[in-house]
Coordinates of C-alpha atoms and ligand atoms in Angstrom, one line a residue:
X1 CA 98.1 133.9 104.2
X2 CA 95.5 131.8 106.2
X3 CA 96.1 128.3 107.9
X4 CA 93.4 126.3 109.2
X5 CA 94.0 123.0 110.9
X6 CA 97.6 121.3 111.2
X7 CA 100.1 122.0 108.0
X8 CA 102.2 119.6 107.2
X9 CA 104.6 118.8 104.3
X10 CA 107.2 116.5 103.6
X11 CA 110.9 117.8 104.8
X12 CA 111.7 118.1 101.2
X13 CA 109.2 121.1 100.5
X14 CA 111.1 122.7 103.7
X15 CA 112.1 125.8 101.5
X16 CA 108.9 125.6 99.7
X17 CA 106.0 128.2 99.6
X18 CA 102.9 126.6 101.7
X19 CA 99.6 127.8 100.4
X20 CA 96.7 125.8 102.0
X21 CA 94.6 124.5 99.3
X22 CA 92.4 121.7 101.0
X23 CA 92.0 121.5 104.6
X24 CA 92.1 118.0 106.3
X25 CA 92.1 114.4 105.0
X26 CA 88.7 113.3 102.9
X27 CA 90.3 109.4 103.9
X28 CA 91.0 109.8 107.4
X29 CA 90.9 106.6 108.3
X30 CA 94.8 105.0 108.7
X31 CA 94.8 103.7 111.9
X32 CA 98.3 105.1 112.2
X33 CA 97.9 108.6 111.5
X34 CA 96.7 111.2 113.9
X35 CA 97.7 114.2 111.5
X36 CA 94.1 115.3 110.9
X37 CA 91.6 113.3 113.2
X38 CA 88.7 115.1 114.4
X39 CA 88.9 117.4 111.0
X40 CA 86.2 117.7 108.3
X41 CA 87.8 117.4 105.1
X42 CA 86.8 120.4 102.7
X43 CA 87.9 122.5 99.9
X44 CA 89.0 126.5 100.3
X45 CA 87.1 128.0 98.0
X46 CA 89.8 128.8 94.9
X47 CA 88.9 132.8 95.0
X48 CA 90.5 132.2 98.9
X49 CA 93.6 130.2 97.5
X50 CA 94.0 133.1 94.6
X51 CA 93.9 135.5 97.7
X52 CA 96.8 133.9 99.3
X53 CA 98.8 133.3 96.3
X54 CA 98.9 137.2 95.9
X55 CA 99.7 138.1 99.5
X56 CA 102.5 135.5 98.9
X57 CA 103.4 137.6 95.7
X58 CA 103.6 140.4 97.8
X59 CA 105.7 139.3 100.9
X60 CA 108.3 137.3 98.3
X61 CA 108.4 138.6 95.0
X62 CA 109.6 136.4 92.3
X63 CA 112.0 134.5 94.6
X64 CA 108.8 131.3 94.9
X65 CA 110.8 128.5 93.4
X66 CA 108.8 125.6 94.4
X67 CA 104.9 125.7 96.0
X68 CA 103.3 123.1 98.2
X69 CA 99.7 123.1 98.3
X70 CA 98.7 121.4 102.0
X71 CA 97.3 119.2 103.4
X72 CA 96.4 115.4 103.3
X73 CA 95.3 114.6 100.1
X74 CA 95.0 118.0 97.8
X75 CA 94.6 115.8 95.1
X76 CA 91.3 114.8 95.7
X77 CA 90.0 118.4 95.1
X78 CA 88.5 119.1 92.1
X79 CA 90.8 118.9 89.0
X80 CA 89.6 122.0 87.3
X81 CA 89.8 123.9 90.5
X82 CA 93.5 122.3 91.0
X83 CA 94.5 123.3 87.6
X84 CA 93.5 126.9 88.0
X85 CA 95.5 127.9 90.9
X86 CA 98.6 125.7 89.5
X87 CA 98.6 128.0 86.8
X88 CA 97.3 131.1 88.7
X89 CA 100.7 130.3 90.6
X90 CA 103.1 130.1 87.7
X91 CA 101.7 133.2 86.4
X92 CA 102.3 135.0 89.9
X93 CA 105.4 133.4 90.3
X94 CA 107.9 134.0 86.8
X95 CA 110.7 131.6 88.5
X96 CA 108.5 128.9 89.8
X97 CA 109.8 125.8 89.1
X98 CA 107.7 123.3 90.7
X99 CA 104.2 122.7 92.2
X100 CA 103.5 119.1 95.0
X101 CA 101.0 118.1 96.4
X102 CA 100.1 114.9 98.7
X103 CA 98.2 112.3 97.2
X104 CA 96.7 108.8 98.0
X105 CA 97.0 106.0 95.5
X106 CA 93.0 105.6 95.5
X107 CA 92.7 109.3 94.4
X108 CA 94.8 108.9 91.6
X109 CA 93.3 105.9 90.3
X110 CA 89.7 107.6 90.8
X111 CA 90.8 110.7 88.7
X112 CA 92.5 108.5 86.3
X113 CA 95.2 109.6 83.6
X114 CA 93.0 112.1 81.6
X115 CA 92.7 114.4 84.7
X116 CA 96.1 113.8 85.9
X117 CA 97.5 114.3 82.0
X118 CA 95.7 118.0 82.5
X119 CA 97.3 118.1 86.2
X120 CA 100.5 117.9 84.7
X121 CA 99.6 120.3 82.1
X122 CA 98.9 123.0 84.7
X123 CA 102.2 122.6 86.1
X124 CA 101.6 120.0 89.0
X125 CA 105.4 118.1 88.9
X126 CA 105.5 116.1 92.2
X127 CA 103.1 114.1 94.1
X128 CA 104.2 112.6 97.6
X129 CA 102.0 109.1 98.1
X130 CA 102.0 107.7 101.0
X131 CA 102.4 103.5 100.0
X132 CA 103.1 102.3 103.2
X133 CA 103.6 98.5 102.3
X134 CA 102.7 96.7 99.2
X135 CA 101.4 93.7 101.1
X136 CA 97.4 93.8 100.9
X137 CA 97.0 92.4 104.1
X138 CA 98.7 95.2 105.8
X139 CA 96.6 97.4 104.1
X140 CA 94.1 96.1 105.0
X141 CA 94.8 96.2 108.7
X142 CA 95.5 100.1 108.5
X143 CA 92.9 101.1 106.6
X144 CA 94.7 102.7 104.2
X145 CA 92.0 102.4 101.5
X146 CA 94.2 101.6 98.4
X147 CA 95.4 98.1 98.0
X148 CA 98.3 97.1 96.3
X149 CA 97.1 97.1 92.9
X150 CA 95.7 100.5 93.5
X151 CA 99.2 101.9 94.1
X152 CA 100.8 99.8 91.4
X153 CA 98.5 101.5 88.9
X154 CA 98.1 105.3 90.6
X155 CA 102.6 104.7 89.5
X156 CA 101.4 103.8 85.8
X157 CA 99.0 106.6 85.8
X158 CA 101.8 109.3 87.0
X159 CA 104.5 108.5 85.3
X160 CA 102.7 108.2 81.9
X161 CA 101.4 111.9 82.8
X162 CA 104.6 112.9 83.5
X163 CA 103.7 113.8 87.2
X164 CA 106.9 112.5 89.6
X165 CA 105.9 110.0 92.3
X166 CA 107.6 110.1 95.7
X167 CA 106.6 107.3 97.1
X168 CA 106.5 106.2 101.2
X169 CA 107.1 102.7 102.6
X170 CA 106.7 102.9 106.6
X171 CA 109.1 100.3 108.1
X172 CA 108.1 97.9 110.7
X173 CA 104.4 98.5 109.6
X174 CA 103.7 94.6 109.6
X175 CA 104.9 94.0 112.8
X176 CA 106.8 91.0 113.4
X177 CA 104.6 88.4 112.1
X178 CA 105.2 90.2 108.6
X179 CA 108.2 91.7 108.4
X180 CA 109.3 89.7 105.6
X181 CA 106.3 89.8 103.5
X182 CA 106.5 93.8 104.6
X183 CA 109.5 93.9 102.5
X184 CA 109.0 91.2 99.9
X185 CA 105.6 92.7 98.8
X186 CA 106.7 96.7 99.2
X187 CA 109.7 95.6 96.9
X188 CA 107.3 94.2 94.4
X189 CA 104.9 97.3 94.2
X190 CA 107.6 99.7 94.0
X191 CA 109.2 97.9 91.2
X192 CA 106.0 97.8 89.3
X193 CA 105.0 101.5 90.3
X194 CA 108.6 102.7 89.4
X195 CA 108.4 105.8 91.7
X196 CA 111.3 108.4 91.1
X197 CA 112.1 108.8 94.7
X198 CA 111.3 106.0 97.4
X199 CA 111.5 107.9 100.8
X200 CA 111.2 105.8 104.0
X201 CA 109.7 106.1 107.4
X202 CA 109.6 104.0 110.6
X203 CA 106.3 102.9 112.7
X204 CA 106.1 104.8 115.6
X205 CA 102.7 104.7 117.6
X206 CA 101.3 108.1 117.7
X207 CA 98.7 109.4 120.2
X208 CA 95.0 108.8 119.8
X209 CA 95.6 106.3 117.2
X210 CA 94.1 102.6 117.1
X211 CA 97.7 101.1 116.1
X212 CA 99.1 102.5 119.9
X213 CA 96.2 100.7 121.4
X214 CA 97.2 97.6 119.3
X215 CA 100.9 98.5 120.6
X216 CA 100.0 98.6 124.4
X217 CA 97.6 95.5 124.3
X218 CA 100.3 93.7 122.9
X219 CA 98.3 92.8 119.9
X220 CA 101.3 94.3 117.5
X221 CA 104.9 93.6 118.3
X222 CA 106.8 96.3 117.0
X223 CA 110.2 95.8 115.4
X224 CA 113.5 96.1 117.1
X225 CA 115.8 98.3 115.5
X226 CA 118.1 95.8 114.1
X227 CA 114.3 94.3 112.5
X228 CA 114.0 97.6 111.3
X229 CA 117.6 97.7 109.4
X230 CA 117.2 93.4 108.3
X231 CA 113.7 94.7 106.7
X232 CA 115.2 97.4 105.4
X233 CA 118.2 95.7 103.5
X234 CA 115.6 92.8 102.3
X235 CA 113.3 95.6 100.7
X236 CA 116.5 97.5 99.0
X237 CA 117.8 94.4 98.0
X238 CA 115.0 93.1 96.2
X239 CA 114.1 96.7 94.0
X240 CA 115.4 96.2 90.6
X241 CA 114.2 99.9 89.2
X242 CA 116.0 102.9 89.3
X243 CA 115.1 105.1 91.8
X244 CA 116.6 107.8 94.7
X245 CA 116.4 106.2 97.9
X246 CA 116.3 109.1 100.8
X247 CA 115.3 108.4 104.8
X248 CA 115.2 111.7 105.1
X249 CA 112.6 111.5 108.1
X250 CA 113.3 111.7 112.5
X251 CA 111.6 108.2 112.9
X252 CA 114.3 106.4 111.3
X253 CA 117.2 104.7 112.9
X254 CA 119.7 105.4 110.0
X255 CA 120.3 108.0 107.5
X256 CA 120.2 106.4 104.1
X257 CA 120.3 108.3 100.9
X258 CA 121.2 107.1 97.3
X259 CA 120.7 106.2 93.8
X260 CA 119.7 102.6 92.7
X261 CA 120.9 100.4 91.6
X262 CA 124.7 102.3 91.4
X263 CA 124.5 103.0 95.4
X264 CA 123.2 99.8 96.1
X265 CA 125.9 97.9 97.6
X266 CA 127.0 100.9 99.7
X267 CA 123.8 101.7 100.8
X268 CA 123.6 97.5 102.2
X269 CA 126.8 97.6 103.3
X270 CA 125.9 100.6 105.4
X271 CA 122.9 98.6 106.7
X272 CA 125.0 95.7 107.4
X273 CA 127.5 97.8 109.6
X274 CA 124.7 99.5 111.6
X275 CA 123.6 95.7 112.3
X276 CA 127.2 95.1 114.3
X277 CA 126.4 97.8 116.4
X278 CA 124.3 97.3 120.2
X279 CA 120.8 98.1 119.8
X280 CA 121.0 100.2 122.5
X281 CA 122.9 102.5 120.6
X282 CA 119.4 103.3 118.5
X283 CA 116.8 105.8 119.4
X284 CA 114.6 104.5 122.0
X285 CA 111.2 104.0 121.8
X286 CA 108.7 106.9 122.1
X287 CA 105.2 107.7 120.9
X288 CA 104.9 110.2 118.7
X289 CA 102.9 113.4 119.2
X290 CA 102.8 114.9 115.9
Ligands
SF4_301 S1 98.1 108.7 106.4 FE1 97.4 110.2 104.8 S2 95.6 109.2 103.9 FE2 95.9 108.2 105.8 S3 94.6 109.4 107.3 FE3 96.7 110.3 107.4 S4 96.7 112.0 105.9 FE4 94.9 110.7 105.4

Protein backbone atom coordinates (compact mmCIF):
# COMPACT_ATOMS: atom_id res chain seq x y z
CA UNK A 1 0.00 0.00 0.00
CA UNK A 2 1.14 3.58 -0.76
CA UNK A 3 0.66 6.77 1.58
CA UNK A 4 1.31 10.14 0.39
CA UNK A 5 1.05 13.06 2.69
CA UNK A 6 -0.29 12.85 6.43
CA UNK A 7 -3.04 9.96 7.14
CA UNK A 8 -5.40 10.62 9.46
CA UNK A 9 -8.64 9.09 10.63
CA UNK A 10 -10.91 9.46 13.36
CA UNK A 11 -9.91 7.05 16.61
CA UNK A 12 -12.99 5.08 15.78
CA UNK A 13 -11.62 3.67 12.39
CA UNK A 14 -8.50 2.62 14.73
CA UNK A 15 -8.98 -1.16 13.63
CA UNK A 16 -9.97 -0.08 10.35
CA UNK A 17 -8.22 -0.84 6.92
CA UNK A 18 -6.72 2.62 5.60
CA UNK A 19 -6.57 2.74 1.86
CA UNK A 20 -5.68 6.36 0.60
CA UNK A 21 -8.17 7.40 -1.80
CA UNK A 22 -7.72 11.29 -2.11
CA UNK A 23 -4.71 12.94 -0.96
CA UNK A 24 -5.02 16.38 0.87
CA UNK A 25 -7.90 18.73 1.64
CA UNK A 26 -9.63 20.47 -1.75
CA UNK A 27 -10.92 23.24 1.25
CA UNK A 28 -7.92 23.81 3.15
CA UNK A 29 -8.70 26.74 4.44
CA UNK A 30 -9.97 26.35 8.49
CA UNK A 31 -7.84 28.59 10.09
CA UNK A 32 -7.60 25.95 12.78
CA UNK A 33 -6.37 23.06 11.02
CA UNK A 34 -2.80 22.38 10.03
CA UNK A 35 -3.51 18.61 9.00
CA UNK A 36 -2.87 19.19 5.30
CA UNK A 37 -1.41 22.88 4.75
CA UNK A 38 1.07 23.24 2.04
CA UNK A 39 -0.66 20.01 0.18
CA UNK A 40 -2.34 20.04 -3.33
CA UNK A 41 -5.52 18.35 -3.06
CA UNK A 42 -5.80 15.59 -5.81
CA UNK A 43 -7.40 12.40 -6.70
CA UNK A 44 -5.25 8.85 -6.90
CA UNK A 45 -6.13 7.63 -9.94
CA UNK A 46 -8.79 4.60 -9.07
CA UNK A 47 -6.58 1.84 -11.05
CA UNK A 48 -3.86 2.99 -8.06
CA UNK A 49 -6.64 2.58 -5.22
CA UNK A 50 -7.78 -0.94 -7.00
CA UNK A 51 -3.94 -1.72 -6.63
CA UNK A 52 -3.93 -1.17 -3.05
CA UNK A 53 -7.09 -2.73 -2.25
CA UNK A 54 -5.50 -6.12 -3.60
CA UNK A 55 -2.21 -5.83 -1.86
CA UNK A 56 -4.50 -5.29 1.20
CA UNK A 57 -6.40 -8.57 0.04
CA UNK A 58 -3.22 -10.18 0.11
CA UNK A 59 -1.53 -9.15 3.48
CA UNK A 60 -5.21 -9.74 5.34
CA UNK A 61 -7.43 -12.03 3.79
CA UNK A 62 -10.97 -11.78 4.46
CA UNK A 63 -10.44 -10.57 8.07
CA UNK A 64 -11.17 -6.41 6.46
CA UNK A 65 -14.21 -5.66 8.50
CA UNK A 66 -14.45 -2.01 8.19
CA UNK A 67 -12.36 0.35 5.41
CA UNK A 68 -11.47 4.01 5.74
CA UNK A 69 -10.66 5.77 2.67
CA UNK A 70 -8.22 8.90 3.78
CA UNK A 71 -7.86 11.89 3.89
CA UNK A 72 -9.64 15.28 4.35
CA UNK A 73 -12.54 15.29 2.39
CA UNK A 74 -12.79 11.87 0.11
CA UNK A 75 -16.03 12.83 -0.48
CA UNK A 76 -15.42 15.45 -2.83
CA UNK A 77 -13.85 12.89 -5.34
CA UNK A 78 -15.81 11.94 -8.05
CA UNK A 79 -18.96 9.88 -7.18
CA UNK A 80 -18.64 7.37 -9.94
CA UNK A 81 -15.00 6.93 -9.08
CA UNK A 82 -16.03 6.62 -5.20
CA UNK A 83 -18.63 4.08 -6.01
CA UNK A 84 -16.30 1.91 -7.92
CA UNK A 85 -13.74 1.20 -5.36
CA UNK A 86 -16.64 0.94 -2.52
CA UNK A 87 -17.77 -1.93 -4.34
CA UNK A 88 -14.36 -3.02 -5.70
CA UNK A 89 -13.78 -3.32 -1.77
CA UNK A 90 -16.79 -5.31 -0.84
CA UNK A 91 -16.10 -7.64 -3.58
CA UNK A 92 -12.36 -8.14 -2.34
CA UNK A 93 -13.40 -8.16 1.11
CA UNK A 94 -16.53 -11.10 1.67
CA UNK A 95 -16.83 -9.84 5.55
CA UNK A 96 -16.61 -6.20 5.04
CA UNK A 97 -19.07 -4.56 6.88
CA UNK A 98 -18.49 -0.96 6.56
CA UNK A 99 -16.94 1.68 4.34
CA UNK A 100 -16.22 5.95 5.99
CA UNK A 101 -15.02 8.41 4.75
CA UNK A 102 -14.47 12.31 5.90
CA UNK A 103 -16.75 14.69 4.52
CA UNK A 104 -17.43 18.51 4.69
CA UNK A 105 -21.08 19.68 4.95
CA UNK A 106 -20.48 21.95 1.60
CA UNK A 107 -19.53 18.66 -0.27
CA UNK A 108 -22.49 16.96 0.57
CA UNK A 109 -24.83 19.59 -0.24
CA UNK A 110 -22.81 20.14 -3.67
CA UNK A 111 -23.32 16.35 -4.65
CA UNK A 112 -26.78 16.45 -3.34
CA UNK A 113 -29.02 13.28 -2.41
CA UNK A 114 -29.01 11.62 -5.97
CA UNK A 115 -25.20 11.06 -5.71
CA UNK A 116 -25.08 10.33 -2.15
CA UNK A 117 -28.37 7.87 -2.66
CA UNK A 118 -25.86 5.97 -5.24
CA UNK A 119 -22.95 6.47 -2.43
CA UNK A 120 -24.95 4.59 -0.17
CA UNK A 121 -25.77 2.05 -2.80
CA UNK A 122 -22.09 1.21 -3.27
CA UNK A 123 -21.73 0.49 0.27
CA UNK A 124 -20.48 3.94 1.68
CA UNK A 125 -22.22 3.58 5.55
CA UNK A 126 -20.42 6.39 7.58
CA UNK A 127 -19.31 9.79 6.90
CA UNK A 128 -17.35 11.72 9.75
CA UNK A 129 -18.28 15.78 9.21
CA UNK A 130 -16.49 17.96 10.74
CA UNK A 131 -19.50 20.80 12.18
CA UNK A 132 -17.53 22.59 14.40
CA UNK A 133 -20.26 25.09 15.69
CA UNK A 134 -23.65 25.82 14.37
CA UNK A 135 -23.27 29.57 14.93
CA UNK A 136 -22.60 31.24 11.36
CA UNK A 137 -20.56 33.77 12.71
CA UNK A 138 -17.95 31.32 13.92
CA UNK A 139 -17.99 29.85 10.74
CA UNK A 140 -17.34 32.45 9.33
CA UNK A 141 -14.33 33.38 11.32
CA UNK A 142 -12.69 29.89 10.65
CA UNK A 143 -13.35 29.62 7.31
CA UNK A 144 -14.89 26.59 7.44
CA UNK A 145 -16.85 27.16 4.10
CA UNK A 146 -20.24 25.62 5.12
CA UNK A 147 -22.58 27.66 7.13
CA UNK A 148 -25.05 26.46 9.30
CA UNK A 149 -27.72 25.84 6.95
CA UNK A 150 -25.20 24.01 4.88
CA UNK A 151 -24.68 21.43 7.68
CA UNK A 152 -28.32 21.34 8.60
CA UNK A 153 -29.21 20.20 5.13
CA UNK A 154 -25.77 17.95 4.22
CA UNK A 155 -27.78 15.90 7.80
CA UNK A 156 -31.15 15.80 5.68
CA UNK A 157 -29.33 14.70 2.73
CA UNK A 158 -27.46 11.63 4.71
CA UNK A 159 -29.83 10.42 6.56
CA UNK A 160 -32.55 10.32 3.82
CA UNK A 161 -29.69 8.24 1.80
CA UNK A 162 -29.23 6.22 4.51
CA UNK A 163 -25.40 7.20 4.92
CA UNK A 164 -24.67 7.61 9.04
CA UNK A 165 -23.46 11.15 9.98
CA UNK A 166 -20.86 11.41 12.76
CA UNK A 167 -20.86 14.73 13.35
CA UNK A 168 -17.97 17.13 15.25
CA UNK A 169 -18.57 20.20 17.42
CA UNK A 170 -15.04 21.67 18.62
CA UNK A 171 -15.47 23.13 22.08
CA UNK A 172 -14.26 26.50 22.99
CA UNK A 173 -14.24 27.41 19.21
CA UNK A 174 -16.08 30.76 19.92
CA UNK A 175 -13.86 31.92 22.40
CA UNK A 176 -15.22 33.64 25.18
CA UNK A 177 -17.21 36.25 23.69
CA UNK A 178 -19.41 33.29 22.31
CA UNK A 179 -19.31 30.59 24.27
CA UNK A 180 -22.94 30.63 24.82
CA UNK A 181 -24.08 31.25 21.34
CA UNK A 182 -21.21 28.36 20.67
CA UNK A 183 -23.46 26.06 22.42
CA UNK A 184 -26.93 27.49 21.80
CA UNK A 185 -26.52 27.53 18.00
CA UNK A 186 -24.41 23.93 17.74
CA UNK A 187 -27.43 22.53 19.80
CA UNK A 188 -29.80 23.89 17.21
CA UNK A 189 -27.98 22.51 14.06
CA UNK A 190 -27.49 19.19 15.51
CA UNK A 191 -31.04 18.84 16.46
CA UNK A 192 -32.10 19.69 12.97
CA UNK A 193 -29.23 17.63 11.33
CA UNK A 194 -30.03 14.58 13.64
CA UNK A 195 -26.54 13.12 13.30
CA UNK A 196 -26.27 9.37 14.75
CA UNK A 197 -23.14 10.01 16.65
CA UNK A 198 -22.12 13.67 17.98
CA UNK A 199 -18.33 13.27 18.79
CA UNK A 200 -16.57 16.24 20.48
CA UNK A 201 -13.32 17.96 20.45
CA UNK A 202 -11.62 20.85 22.25
CA UNK A 203 -9.82 24.05 20.63
CA UNK A 204 -6.36 23.64 20.91
CA UNK A 205 -4.07 26.12 18.84
CA UNK A 206 -2.01 24.10 16.54
CA UNK A 207 1.28 25.17 14.82
CA UNK A 208 1.29 27.31 11.65
CA UNK A 209 -2.27 28.01 12.01
CA UNK A 210 -3.93 31.65 11.89
CA UNK A 211 -6.20 30.76 15.10
CA UNK A 212 -2.48 30.42 17.35
CA UNK A 213 -1.58 33.75 16.01
CA UNK A 214 -5.10 35.03 17.06
CA UNK A 215 -4.23 33.02 20.46
CA UNK A 216 -0.82 34.77 21.08
CA UNK A 217 -2.03 38.37 20.04
CA UNK A 218 -4.60 38.05 22.42
CA UNK A 219 -7.22 38.58 19.88
CA UNK A 220 -9.01 35.08 20.99
CA UNK A 221 -9.46 34.26 24.62
CA UNK A 222 -9.56 30.73 24.89
CA UNK A 223 -11.79 28.95 27.34
CA UNK A 224 -10.78 27.75 30.74
CA UNK A 225 -11.48 24.28 31.39
CA UNK A 226 -14.35 24.76 33.67
CA UNK A 227 -15.74 27.09 30.27
CA UNK A 228 -15.03 24.18 28.46
CA UNK A 229 -17.31 21.71 30.77
CA UNK A 230 -20.28 24.93 31.43
CA UNK A 231 -20.33 24.96 27.35
CA UNK A 232 -20.42 21.59 27.21
CA UNK A 233 -23.47 20.87 29.70
CA UNK A 234 -25.35 23.99 27.96
CA UNK A 235 -24.88 22.25 24.44
CA UNK A 236 -25.99 18.64 25.87
CA UNK A 237 -28.65 20.07 27.57
CA UNK A 238 -30.32 21.75 24.95
CA UNK A 239 -30.14 18.52 22.16
CA UNK A 240 -33.50 17.05 22.12
CA UNK A 241 -32.66 14.13 19.27
CA UNK A 242 -31.45 10.92 19.92
CA UNK A 243 -28.02 10.51 19.35
CA UNK A 244 -24.58 8.73 20.87
CA UNK A 245 -22.55 11.21 22.50
CA UNK A 246 -18.69 9.96 22.55
CA UNK A 247 -15.47 12.53 23.48
CA UNK A 248 -13.50 9.98 22.44
CA UNK A 249 -10.57 12.54 21.44
CA UNK A 250 -6.89 13.62 23.58
CA UNK A 251 -7.98 17.37 23.49
CA UNK A 252 -10.73 16.99 25.79
CA UNK A 253 -10.83 17.56 29.51
CA UNK A 254 -13.37 14.74 30.21
CA UNK A 255 -14.37 11.45 28.99
CA UNK A 256 -17.94 11.53 28.11
CA UNK A 257 -19.72 8.86 26.34
CA UNK A 258 -23.54 8.01 26.11
CA UNK A 259 -26.88 7.71 24.62
CA UNK A 260 -29.40 10.72 24.47
CA UNK A 261 -31.63 11.52 25.84
CA UNK A 262 -31.61 8.06 28.40
CA UNK A 263 -27.83 9.09 29.55
CA UNK A 264 -28.56 12.58 29.74
CA UNK A 265 -28.81 13.32 33.25
CA UNK A 266 -25.71 11.19 34.04
CA UNK A 267 -23.76 12.42 31.45
CA UNK A 268 -24.65 16.38 33.18
CA UNK A 269 -24.28 15.14 36.35
CA UNK A 270 -20.81 14.00 35.40
CA UNK A 271 -20.17 17.46 34.02
CA UNK A 272 -21.39 19.09 37.09
CA UNK A 273 -18.93 17.00 39.32
CA UNK A 274 -15.93 17.71 37.17
CA UNK A 275 -16.93 21.50 37.75
CA UNK A 276 -16.30 21.06 41.78
CA UNK A 277 -13.01 20.01 41.03
CA UNK A 278 -9.60 22.79 40.85
CA UNK A 279 -8.88 23.71 37.42
CA UNK A 280 -5.61 22.93 37.93
CA UNK A 281 -6.39 19.42 38.10
CA UNK A 282 -7.20 19.69 33.95
CA UNK A 283 -4.66 19.24 31.32
CA UNK A 284 -2.64 22.25 30.83
CA UNK A 285 -2.41 24.22 27.96
CA UNK A 286 -0.30 23.14 24.93
CA UNK A 287 -0.26 23.68 21.24
CA UNK A 288 -0.80 21.04 19.25
CA UNK A 289 1.56 19.67 16.71
CA UNK A 290 -0.43 17.28 14.91
S1 LIG B 1 -10.64 20.98 9.13
FE1 LIG B 1 -11.19 19.53 7.51
S2 LIG B 1 -12.11 20.82 5.91
FE2 LIG B 1 -10.98 22.20 7.25
S3 LIG B 1 -8.96 22.42 6.29
FE3 LIG B 1 -8.80 20.76 7.83
S4 LIG B 1 -9.19 18.87 6.68
FE4 LIG B 1 -9.93 20.58 5.41
Amino acid sequence: MRYEGPIYRPPSEADSLLIQATVGCPHNRCTFCMVYKGLKFKVRPTGEIKEDLEEARRQFGDRVRTLFFPAGNTIAMPTAALAEICRYSYSLFPRLQRITVYGSSQYIVRKGLPKMRLLAEAGLKRLHVGIESGDDEILRRVQKGASARDHIQAGRILREAGIEMNAYIMLGLGGRERTLRHARESARVINEARPQWLRLRTFVPKINTPMLEEVLSGRFVMLSPHQVLRETRALLEAIEVPLRVSSDHYTNYLNLAGKLPEDKEALLRTLDEALTWEESSFRPFFIGTQ
